[in-house]
Amino acid sequence: MASGTVNLAKPGETPAPASETGAARSQKFWPQGWWRLMDIKIGIIPIPVYLILVVLLTILTLEREIKPDSPTMIAVLVLGGFTCAEIGKRLPILRNIGAGAIFATFIPSALAYYKLIPPQIEKSIIDFTKFTNFLYLYIAAIIVGSILGMDRGVLIKGFLKIFVPLGIGSIAAGIVGTLVGTALGLGAYHTFFFIVVPIMAGGVGEGAIPLSIGYAAILGASQGDLFAQVLPPVMLGSLTAIVFSGILNYVGKTYPHLTGEGRLQPGEHDDMDPKDETVTAEKGGGAMDVSTIAAAGLTAVTLYLLGVMLHHVVGLPAPVAMLFLAVLAKLTSAVSPHLQAGGFVVYKFVQTGMTYPLLFAIGVSLTPWDKLMSAFTIPNLITIIATVFTLMVTGAFVGRRLGMYPIEAAIVNACHSGQGGTGDVAILTAANRMQLMPFAQIATRIGGAVTVTAVLVAMRWIA
């Protein structure tokens, strides 16, 4: 008997040639089987690409060749961000309350603190995040794209209305948080100035730092010591807002009449969604080409740079200045309908591809795990939860009375207790409501600036 492949056939049938059987078996995997494997993804990463990246980055780390250049950092952040998010999204119960965003932010923070990330990778991430400042590129694309995609008729109404639930919610949260902290033995003065106010101060750079500088000047104390006191409530307040916003996303799926799925008011629609054939026909947009999308991205960058210039001229924070410029461009039709549709595509691309890598970078470089853990005392925790809960519930009720969707109004108010722009990204990601970024920036930047200014005036008067 000749050795080789045995080809079995039923009685009466002619055995197929061994070469044909092998070809058929090969055809089952290549290319169709391989394509099916490529279509299985972790986040946006095909499984084969994921495994190749793991091997490559392991080798580069062992060879000490991890550098803070764009290609390497894109690979590191995409791999880390989508891995952490995928873990959160697969956990029962937790996946319904925004665990993807929470894990993508706080797992890397813990890994960095406990030295479980190789030092060269950690340093490269910190350097890349610091020197590229790609958080603001992300925010620019999200703000410009979402504003250009809004319906003009309701845009201005939403901007005017949102200050009411934001203002009333802030006052209610200040009162309730202070009362709860006082009842738990923290003292009214300490609770208000060192727990409640930092939560609503607008994050770290625009909130905790100027707040601690103002406190130090008024009280004659060390700015560093005061900063260490106000930072933990900022971070834990942001974490609380992320969790509550994730819960609201789940509530919205259960009670759809309470939410606009990212739209602040009834009657809104994505004015420039290129997938909407009716919109495309009405605007005369036609097929979307790559040059239009690239031009829309450059438009977003240009508006951000104009915002930076206005910051140096009038002192308005660059993201807020950019926000108002984008609204002005939308309302005056300064950007063509086709370019507006391109901006919407840029917004969707950035939202899908950059969110979790950005959160991973934030977790490593801007989220000190030890400061977060230091706030985990029972009185502090209860006070912070009560403050954020009141802020969001008040926003929901007031927003509903003004004709807004209560879930969206509550989520915008939640951003007032977030960790600045990074908190906005995490909160809106957990809530799956990235369209609300323009309103979130109002809550964070303007709401935080007003809070810090008013509180420093009050402290000087009391002192």
Short mmCIF file of C-alpha atoms in Angstrom, two decimals:
data_model
loop_
_atom_site.label_atom_id
_atom_site.label_comp_id
_atom_site.label_asym_id
_atom_site.label_seq_id
_atom_site.Cartn_x
_atom_site.Cartn_y
_atom_site.Cartn_z
CA MET A 1 0.00 0.00 0.00
CA ALA A 2 1.29 3.39 -0.91
CA SER A 3 1.85 5.75 1.91
CA GLY A 4 0.21 9.22 1.96
CA THR A 5 -3.19 10.76 2.48
CA VAL A 6 -6.08 8.31 2.71
CA ASN A 7 -9.14 9.42 0.68
CA LEU A 8 -12.35 7.72 1.88
CA ALA A 9 -15.51 7.53 -0.27
CA LYS A 10 -18.92 5.89 -0.01
CA PRO A 11 -19.52 2.66 -1.93
CA GLY A 12 -20.26 3.37 -5.58
CA GLU A 13 -18.66 6.83 -5.49
CA THR A 14 -15.43 7.75 -7.17
CA PRO A 15 -12.90 8.94 -4.56
CA ALA A 16 -11.99 12.59 -4.94
CA PRO A 17 -8.35 13.24 -5.69
CA ALA A 18 -6.27 13.97 -2.60
CA SER A 19 -5.18 17.30 -4.05
CA GLU A 20 -8.80 18.44 -4.48
CA THR A 21 -9.70 17.42 -0.91
CA GLY A 22 -6.73 19.36 0.42
CA ALA A 23 -7.65 22.39 -1.66
CA ALA A 24 -11.23 22.30 -0.40
CA ARG A 25 -10.02 22.01 3.18
CA SER A 26 -7.62 24.93 2.61
CA GLN A 27 -10.39 26.96 1.00
CA LYS A 28 -12.48 26.59 4.16
CA PHE A 29 -9.94 28.57 6.15
CA TRP A 30 -8.17 30.68 3.53
CA PRO A 31 -9.31 33.25 2.80
CA GLN A 32 -12.90 32.97 4.09
CA GLY A 33 -11.96 31.50 7.48
CA TRP A 34 -9.21 34.08 7.93
CA TRP A 35 -11.62 36.85 7.01
CA ARG A 36 -14.07 35.61 9.62
CA LEU A 37 -11.25 35.68 12.17
CA MET A 38 -10.36 39.24 11.12
CA ASP A 39 -13.98 40.28 11.68
CA ILE A 40 -13.80 39.25 15.37
CA LYS A 41 -12.68 42.33 17.25
CA ILE A 42 -11.71 43.60 20.67
CA GLY A 43 -13.06 47.11 20.44
CA ILE A 44 -11.93 48.13 16.96
CA ILE A 45 -8.93 45.77 16.86
CA PRO A 46 -9.20 42.54 14.80
CA ILE A 47 -8.07 39.54 16.84
CA PRO A 48 -5.04 38.70 14.63
CA VAL A 49 -3.90 42.33 14.70
CA TYR A 50 -4.43 42.37 18.48
CA LEU A 51 -2.18 39.32 18.96
CA ILE A 52 0.49 40.72 16.64
CA LEU A 53 0.49 44.02 18.58
CA VAL A 54 0.87 42.19 21.90
CA VAL A 55 3.89 40.28 20.60
CA LEU A 56 5.47 43.32 18.94
CA LEU A 57 5.06 45.60 21.95
CA THR A 58 6.42 42.89 24.27
CA ILE A 59 9.52 42.55 22.11
CA LEU A 60 9.97 46.33 21.82
CA THR A 61 9.64 46.67 25.59
CA LEU A 62 12.25 43.97 26.24
CA GLU A 63 14.55 45.66 23.73
CA ARG A 64 13.90 49.06 25.37
CA GLU A 65 12.66 50.48 22.07
CA ILE A 66 9.35 51.95 23.29
CA LYS A 67 9.44 55.64 22.28
CA PRO A 68 6.88 58.45 22.67
CA ASP A 69 6.44 58.69 18.89
CA SER A 70 2.98 58.68 17.33
CA PRO A 71 2.95 55.18 15.72
CA THR A 72 4.19 53.45 18.87
CA MET A 73 1.89 55.38 21.18
CA ILE A 74 -1.13 54.78 18.96
CA ALA A 75 -0.45 51.05 19.22
CA VAL A 76 0.08 51.17 23.01
CA LEU A 77 -2.95 53.33 23.77
CA VAL A 78 -5.30 51.53 21.39
CA LEU A 79 -4.26 48.16 22.80
CA GLY A 80 -4.51 49.28 26.44
CA GLY A 81 -7.68 51.36 26.07
CA PHE A 82 -9.79 48.83 24.20
CA THR A 83 -8.55 45.94 26.36
CA CYS A 84 -9.62 47.66 29.57
CA ALA A 85 -12.92 48.79 28.03
CA GLU A 86 -13.64 45.27 26.76
CA ILE A 87 -13.16 43.86 30.27
CA GLY A 88 -15.65 46.38 31.65
CA LYS A 89 -18.18 45.74 28.88
CA ARG A 90 -18.20 42.00 29.56
CA LEU A 91 -18.90 42.18 33.30
CA PRO A 92 -22.50 41.43 34.31
CA ILE A 93 -24.42 44.39 35.80
CA LEU A 94 -21.35 46.67 35.74
CA ARG A 95 -21.42 46.79 31.94
CA ASN A 96 -24.80 48.53 32.20
CA ILE A 97 -23.42 51.41 34.27
CA GLY A 98 -20.51 52.51 32.13
CA ALA A 99 -17.87 50.01 33.26
CA GLY A 100 -16.08 50.35 29.92
CA ALA A 101 -15.23 54.01 30.54
CA ILE A 102 -14.51 53.42 34.24
CA PHE A 103 -12.13 50.53 33.56
CA ALA A 104 -10.39 52.34 30.68
CA THR A 105 -9.63 55.25 33.04
CA PHE A 106 -8.98 53.74 36.44
CA ILE A 107 -7.36 50.36 35.68
CA PRO A 108 -4.35 52.07 34.03
CA SER A 109 -4.20 54.51 36.95
CA ALA A 110 -3.94 51.61 39.40
CA LEU A 111 -1.46 49.76 37.17
CA ALA A 112 0.77 52.83 37.02
CA TYR A 113 0.60 53.39 40.79
CA TYR A 114 1.47 49.78 41.62
CA LYS A 115 4.31 49.78 39.01
CA LEU A 116 2.65 47.10 36.88
CA ILE A 117 3.24 49.09 33.69
CA PRO A 118 6.86 48.92 32.47
CA PRO A 119 8.54 52.25 33.35
CA GLN A 120 9.50 53.06 29.77
CA ILE A 121 5.91 52.58 28.59
CA GLU A 122 4.56 54.72 31.42
CA LYS A 123 7.06 57.50 30.74
CA SER A 124 6.36 57.40 27.01
CA ILE A 125 2.60 57.66 27.61
CA ILE A 126 3.05 60.60 30.00
CA ASP A 127 5.37 62.41 27.58
CA PHE A 128 3.11 61.76 24.60
CA THR A 129 0.00 62.94 26.45
CA LYS A 130 1.74 66.04 27.78
CA PHE A 131 3.47 67.23 24.62
CA THR A 132 0.88 66.32 21.97
CA ASN A 133 -2.06 67.61 24.04
CA PHE A 134 -4.32 65.36 21.99
CA LEU A 135 -7.10 65.69 24.56
CA TYR A 136 -7.87 69.09 23.04
CA LEU A 137 -7.73 67.68 19.50
CA TYR A 138 -10.33 65.16 20.61
CA ILE A 139 -12.53 67.78 22.25
CA ALA A 140 -12.21 70.07 19.21
CA ALA A 141 -13.40 67.32 16.85
CA ILE A 142 -16.25 66.31 19.16
CA ILE A 143 -17.49 69.86 19.80
CA VAL A 144 -17.26 71.08 16.22
CA GLY A 145 -18.69 67.88 14.76
CA SER A 146 -21.59 67.67 17.19
CA ILE A 147 -22.50 71.35 16.84
CA LEU A 148 -22.35 71.24 13.05
CA GLY A 149 -24.55 68.16 13.19
CA MET A 150 -27.21 69.85 15.35
CA ASP A 151 -30.45 71.28 14.10
CA ARG A 152 -30.05 75.05 13.90
CA GLY A 153 -33.55 75.76 15.13
CA VAL A 154 -33.04 74.18 18.53
CA LEU A 155 -29.33 74.86 19.00
CA ILE A 156 -29.65 78.33 20.46
CA LYS A 157 -32.64 77.34 22.61
CA GLY A 158 -30.66 74.53 24.16
CA PHE A 159 -27.73 76.78 25.00
CA LEU A 160 -29.97 79.32 26.68
CA LYS A 161 -32.02 76.77 28.57
CA ILE A 162 -29.17 74.68 29.96
CA PHE A 163 -28.00 77.41 32.35
CA VAL A 164 -31.23 77.14 34.36
CA PRO A 165 -30.99 73.48 35.51
CA LEU A 166 -27.23 73.94 35.85
CA GLY A 167 -27.57 76.96 38.16
CA ILE A 168 -30.42 75.61 40.27
CA GLY A 169 -28.76 72.19 40.49
CA SER A 170 -25.49 73.73 41.70
CA ILE A 171 -27.23 75.67 44.48
CA ALA A 172 -29.24 72.62 45.58
CA ALA A 173 -26.15 70.38 45.52
CA GLY A 174 -24.19 72.91 47.57
CA ILE A 175 -26.89 73.05 50.24
CA VAL A 176 -27.56 69.30 50.43
CA GLY A 177 -23.88 68.32 50.33
CA THR A 178 -22.99 70.75 53.10
CA LEU A 179 -25.87 69.57 55.30
CA VAL A 180 -24.94 65.91 54.81
CA GLY A 181 -21.26 66.51 55.56
CA THR A 182 -22.13 68.55 58.64
CA ALA A 183 -24.45 65.82 59.89
CA LEU A 184 -21.63 63.28 59.47
CA GLY A 185 -19.28 65.35 61.64
CA LEU A 186 -17.11 66.92 58.93
CA GLY A 187 -18.10 70.47 59.85
CA ALA A 188 -19.99 72.93 57.65
CA TYR A 189 -16.91 75.02 56.77
CA HIS A 190 -14.72 72.06 55.80
CA THR A 191 -17.53 70.28 53.96
CA PHE A 192 -18.49 73.27 51.83
CA PHE A 193 -15.06 74.66 50.94
CA PHE A 194 -13.00 71.45 50.79
CA ILE A 195 -15.47 68.81 49.56
CA VAL A 196 -18.56 70.27 47.92
CA VAL A 197 -16.97 73.20 46.08
CA PRO A 198 -14.05 71.23 44.60
CA ILE A 199 -16.54 68.75 43.11
CA MET A 200 -18.14 71.55 41.07
CA ALA A 201 -14.98 73.61 40.43
CA GLY A 202 -14.40 72.34 36.88
CA GLY A 203 -11.72 69.70 37.25
CA VAL A 204 -8.03 69.94 38.11
CA GLY A 205 -6.40 72.52 35.84
CA GLU A 206 -9.31 74.97 35.77
CA GLY A 207 -10.72 74.05 39.19
CA ALA A 208 -8.57 72.49 41.90
CA ILE A 209 -5.39 74.42 41.06
CA PRO A 210 -6.85 77.97 40.97
CA LEU A 211 -9.06 77.09 43.94
CA SER A 212 -6.06 76.00 46.02
CA ILE A 213 -4.08 79.09 44.95
CA GLY A 214 -6.97 81.33 46.02
CA TYR A 215 -7.42 79.48 49.31
CA ALA A 216 -3.68 79.77 50.03
CA ALA A 217 -3.69 83.53 49.40
CA ILE A 218 -6.72 84.09 51.63
CA LEU A 219 -5.82 81.68 54.45
CA GLY A 220 -2.04 82.19 54.37
CA ALA A 221 -1.45 78.44 54.09
CA SER A 222 0.65 76.27 51.78
CA GLN A 223 -0.85 75.94 48.31
CA GLY A 224 0.52 72.40 48.02
CA ASP A 225 -1.18 71.24 51.22
CA LEU A 226 -4.48 72.81 50.18
CA PHE A 227 -4.25 71.28 46.71
CA ALA A 228 -3.80 67.84 48.30
CA GLN A 229 -7.05 68.44 50.22
CA VAL A 230 -9.22 69.57 47.29
CA LEU A 231 -7.96 67.08 44.69
CA PRO A 232 -9.51 63.84 46.06
CA PRO A 233 -13.11 65.18 46.03
CA VAL A 234 -12.58 66.31 42.42
CA MET A 235 -11.58 62.80 41.38
CA LEU A 236 -14.12 60.89 43.44
CA GLY A 237 -16.89 63.30 42.39
CA SER A 238 -15.99 62.59 38.77
CA LEU A 239 -16.04 58.83 39.38
CA THR A 240 -19.47 59.15 41.03
CA ALA A 241 -20.77 61.13 38.06
CA ILE A 242 -19.44 58.47 35.65
CA VAL A 243 -21.24 55.69 37.54
CA PHE A 244 -24.52 57.63 37.82
CA SER A 245 -24.39 58.56 34.13
CA GLY A 246 -23.89 54.92 33.21
CA ILE A 247 -26.92 54.04 35.33
CA LEU A 248 -28.96 56.73 33.53
CA ASN A 249 -28.01 55.20 30.19
CA TYR A 250 -29.48 51.91 31.42
CA VAL A 251 -32.58 53.70 32.75
CA GLY A 252 -33.04 55.36 29.36
CA LYS A 253 -33.17 51.95 27.68
CA THR A 254 -35.81 50.81 30.15
CA TYR A 255 -37.89 54.02 30.02
CA PRO A 256 -37.26 55.50 26.55
CA HIS A 257 -39.75 58.35 27.04
CA LEU A 258 -37.29 59.94 29.51
CA THR A 259 -34.46 60.31 27.02
CA GLY A 260 -33.66 61.78 23.64
CA GLU A 261 -30.72 59.37 23.19
CA GLY A 262 -28.26 62.27 23.21
CA ARG A 263 -30.65 65.01 22.09
CA LEU A 264 -31.36 67.61 24.72
CA GLN A 265 -34.89 68.55 23.60
CA PRO A 266 -37.75 66.95 21.66
CA GLY A 267 -37.70 67.82 17.97
CA GLU A 268 -33.90 67.79 17.62
CA HIS A 269 -32.19 65.73 14.96
CA ASP A 270 -28.69 65.33 13.61
CA ASP A 271 -28.95 67.94 10.89
CA MET A 272 -25.93 66.69 8.95
CA ASP A 273 -25.96 62.93 9.52
CA PRO A 274 -24.66 61.62 6.16
CA LYS A 275 -26.43 58.30 6.71
CA ASP A 276 -29.79 60.11 6.55
CA GLU A 277 -30.73 60.11 2.85
CA THR A 278 -33.40 62.78 3.38
CA VAL A 279 -30.91 65.13 4.97
CA THR A 280 -28.37 64.50 2.24
CA ALA A 281 -30.93 65.22 -0.47
CA GLU A 282 -32.17 68.39 1.22
CA LYS A 283 -28.68 69.75 1.67
CA GLY A 284 -27.46 68.77 -1.78
CA GLY A 285 -24.53 67.01 -0.19
CA GLY A 286 -23.98 64.05 -2.48
CA ALA A 287 -21.40 61.37 -1.73
CA MET A 288 -18.92 62.11 1.01
CA ASP A 289 -15.33 62.25 -0.24
CA VAL A 290 -12.09 61.97 1.72
CA SER A 291 -10.98 65.54 0.97
CA THR A 292 -14.20 66.93 2.50
CA ILE A 293 -13.68 64.91 5.68
CA ALA A 294 -10.05 66.08 5.87
CA ALA A 295 -11.16 69.68 5.34
CA ALA A 296 -13.71 69.34 8.15
CA GLY A 297 -11.00 68.07 10.50
CA LEU A 298 -8.79 71.02 9.61
CA THR A 299 -11.75 73.35 10.22
CA ALA A 300 -12.10 71.94 13.73
CA VAL A 301 -8.38 72.51 14.40
CA THR A 302 -8.65 76.06 13.04
CA LEU A 303 -11.57 76.86 15.34
CA TYR A 304 -9.59 75.51 18.29
CA LEU A 305 -6.59 77.71 17.42
CA LEU A 306 -8.92 80.70 17.18
CA GLY A 307 -10.14 79.74 20.64
CA VAL A 308 -6.54 79.70 21.89
CA MET A 309 -6.02 83.18 20.47
CA LEU A 310 -9.19 84.45 22.15
CA HIS A 311 -7.99 82.94 25.41
CA HIS A 312 -4.88 85.13 25.27
CA VAL A 313 -6.92 88.20 24.31
CA VAL A 314 -9.95 88.02 26.62
CA GLY A 315 -9.06 85.20 29.04
CA LEU A 316 -11.92 82.91 27.96
CA PRO A 317 -10.87 79.21 28.16
CA ALA A 318 -9.90 77.98 24.70
CA PRO A 319 -12.47 75.14 24.54
CA VAL A 320 -15.28 77.52 25.53
CA ALA A 321 -14.15 80.12 23.00
CA MET A 322 -14.01 77.41 20.34
CA LEU A 323 -17.48 76.26 21.35
CA PHE A 324 -18.98 79.73 20.83
CA LEU A 325 -17.13 80.11 17.52
CA ALA A 326 -18.55 76.79 16.30
CA VAL A 327 -22.07 77.86 17.32
CA LEU A 328 -21.57 81.18 15.51
CA ALA A 329 -20.35 79.36 12.39
CA LYS A 330 -23.41 77.09 12.49
CA LEU A 331 -25.96 79.83 13.06
CA THR A 332 -24.54 82.15 10.39
CA SER A 333 -24.10 79.32 7.83
CA ALA A 334 -20.39 80.15 7.59
CA VAL A 335 -19.63 76.49 6.87
CA SER A 336 -21.12 74.82 3.80
CA PRO A 337 -23.62 71.97 4.27
CA HIS A 338 -21.22 69.49 2.64
CA LEU A 339 -18.41 70.52 5.01
CA GLN A 340 -20.80 70.31 7.96
CA ALA A 341 -21.59 66.73 6.99
CA GLY A 342 -17.83 66.08 6.84
CA GLY A 343 -17.52 67.46 10.37
CA PHE A 344 -20.14 64.98 11.52
CA VAL A 345 -18.08 62.12 10.01
CA VAL A 346 -14.97 63.39 11.82
CA TYR A 347 -16.95 63.49 15.06
CA LYS A 348 -18.12 59.88 14.64
CA PHE A 349 -14.61 58.67 13.72
CA VAL A 350 -13.00 60.35 16.73
CA GLN A 351 -15.75 59.13 19.05
CA THR A 352 -15.34 55.52 17.87
CA GLY A 353 -11.58 55.29 17.49
CA MET A 354 -10.06 57.68 20.03
CA THR A 355 -12.24 57.63 23.15
CA TYR A 356 -10.90 54.58 25.00
CA PRO A 357 -7.25 55.16 24.03
CA LEU A 358 -7.62 58.73 25.31
CA LEU A 359 -9.12 57.51 28.60
CA PHE A 360 -6.24 55.05 28.98
CA ALA A 361 -3.70 57.85 28.51
CA ILE A 362 -5.60 60.00 31.01
CA GLY A 363 -5.59 57.15 33.52
CA VAL A 364 -1.82 56.71 33.30
CA SER A 365 -0.76 60.35 33.14
CA LEU A 366 -3.45 62.46 34.83
CA THR A 367 -5.23 60.27 37.40
CA PRO A 368 -3.20 59.68 40.59
CA TRP A 369 -4.56 56.48 42.14
CA ASP A 370 -3.37 57.32 45.65
CA LYS A 371 -5.27 60.64 45.67
CA LEU A 372 -8.43 58.88 44.57
CA MET A 373 -8.11 56.21 47.26
CA SER A 374 -7.46 58.80 49.98
CA ALA A 375 -11.01 60.10 49.56
CA PHE A 376 -12.56 56.72 50.28
CA THR A 377 -13.67 57.40 53.85
CA ILE A 378 -17.32 56.78 54.68
CA PRO A 379 -18.23 60.42 55.56
CA ASN A 380 -16.43 61.77 52.48
CA LEU A 381 -17.98 59.16 50.23
CA ILE A 382 -21.53 59.77 51.45
CA THR A 383 -21.12 63.54 51.17
CA ILE A 384 -19.73 63.35 47.63
CA ILE A 385 -22.44 60.94 46.48
CA ALA A 386 -25.15 63.15 48.00
CA THR A 387 -23.73 66.23 46.28
CA VAL A 388 -23.50 64.66 42.81
CA PHE A 389 -26.86 62.92 43.17
CA THR A 390 -28.59 66.18 44.11
CA LEU A 391 -26.91 68.02 41.25
CA MET A 392 -28.14 65.44 38.73
CA VAL A 393 -31.64 64.91 40.12
CA THR A 394 -32.28 68.65 40.31
CA GLY A 395 -31.08 69.00 36.73
CA ALA A 396 -33.44 66.25 35.62
CA PHE A 397 -36.51 67.80 37.29
CA VAL A 398 -35.78 71.38 36.26
CA GLY A 399 -34.83 70.29 32.75
CA ARG A 400 -38.08 68.41 32.36
CA ARG A 401 -40.08 71.45 33.45
CA LEU A 402 -38.29 73.44 30.74
CA GLY A 403 -39.13 70.91 28.03
CA MET A 404 -35.81 69.03 28.03
CA TYR A 405 -35.31 65.31 28.30
CA PRO A 406 -34.62 64.69 32.01
CA ILE A 407 -31.88 62.10 31.46
CA GLU A 408 -29.93 64.39 29.12
CA ALA A 409 -30.33 67.37 31.48
CA ALA A 410 -29.10 65.24 34.39
CA ILE A 411 -26.05 64.04 32.42
CA VAL A 412 -25.10 67.60 31.47
CA ASN A 413 -25.33 68.57 35.15
CA ALA A 414 -23.19 65.53 35.98
CA CYS A 415 -20.41 67.03 33.87
CA HIS A 416 -20.37 69.98 36.28
CA SER A 417 -18.98 67.52 38.84
CA GLY A 418 -16.52 65.95 36.40
CA GLN A 419 -12.74 66.06 36.26
CA GLY A 420 -12.58 68.82 33.64
CA GLY A 421 -12.45 67.89 29.97
CA THR A 422 -11.19 64.39 30.83
CA GLY A 423 -14.18 63.90 33.11
CA ASP A 424 -16.56 65.06 30.37
CA VAL A 425 -15.17 62.43 28.02
CA ALA A 426 -15.51 59.65 30.63
CA ILE A 427 -19.00 60.72 31.76
CA LEU A 428 -20.41 61.04 28.25
CA THR A 429 -18.76 57.77 27.21
CA ALA A 430 -20.33 55.94 30.15
CA ALA A 431 -23.68 57.53 29.28
CA ASN A 432 -23.23 56.87 25.53
CA ARG A 433 -24.18 60.53 24.93
CA MET A 434 -21.11 62.09 23.31
CA GLN A 435 -23.41 64.46 21.34
CA LEU A 436 -23.81 66.42 24.57
CA MET A 437 -20.15 67.51 24.62
CA PRO A 438 -20.92 71.19 23.78
CA PHE A 439 -23.31 71.43 26.73
CA ALA A 440 -20.89 69.45 28.91
CA GLN A 441 -18.20 72.03 28.19
CA ILE A 442 -20.55 74.80 29.32
CA ALA A 443 -21.23 72.93 32.56
CA THR A 444 -17.55 72.20 33.17
CA ARG A 445 -15.79 75.36 31.99
CA ILE A 446 -18.30 78.14 32.59
CA GLY A 447 -19.97 76.44 35.57
CA GLY A 448 -16.59 75.72 37.13
CA ALA A 449 -15.27 79.25 36.58
CA VAL A 450 -18.37 80.79 38.12
CA THR A 451 -18.15 78.41 41.09
CA VAL A 452 -14.46 79.13 41.79
CA THR A 453 -14.91 82.90 41.46
CA ALA A 454 -18.00 83.07 43.68
CA VAL A 455 -16.52 80.82 46.36
CA LEU A 456 -13.23 82.74 46.58
CA VAL A 457 -15.20 85.97 47.02
CA ALA A 458 -17.29 84.29 49.75
CA MET A 459 -14.22 82.90 51.55
CA ARG A 460 -12.50 86.29 51.53
CA TRP A 461 -15.63 87.83 53.02
CA ILE A 462 -15.88 85.14 55.70
CA ALA A 463 -12.16 85.20 56.49
#
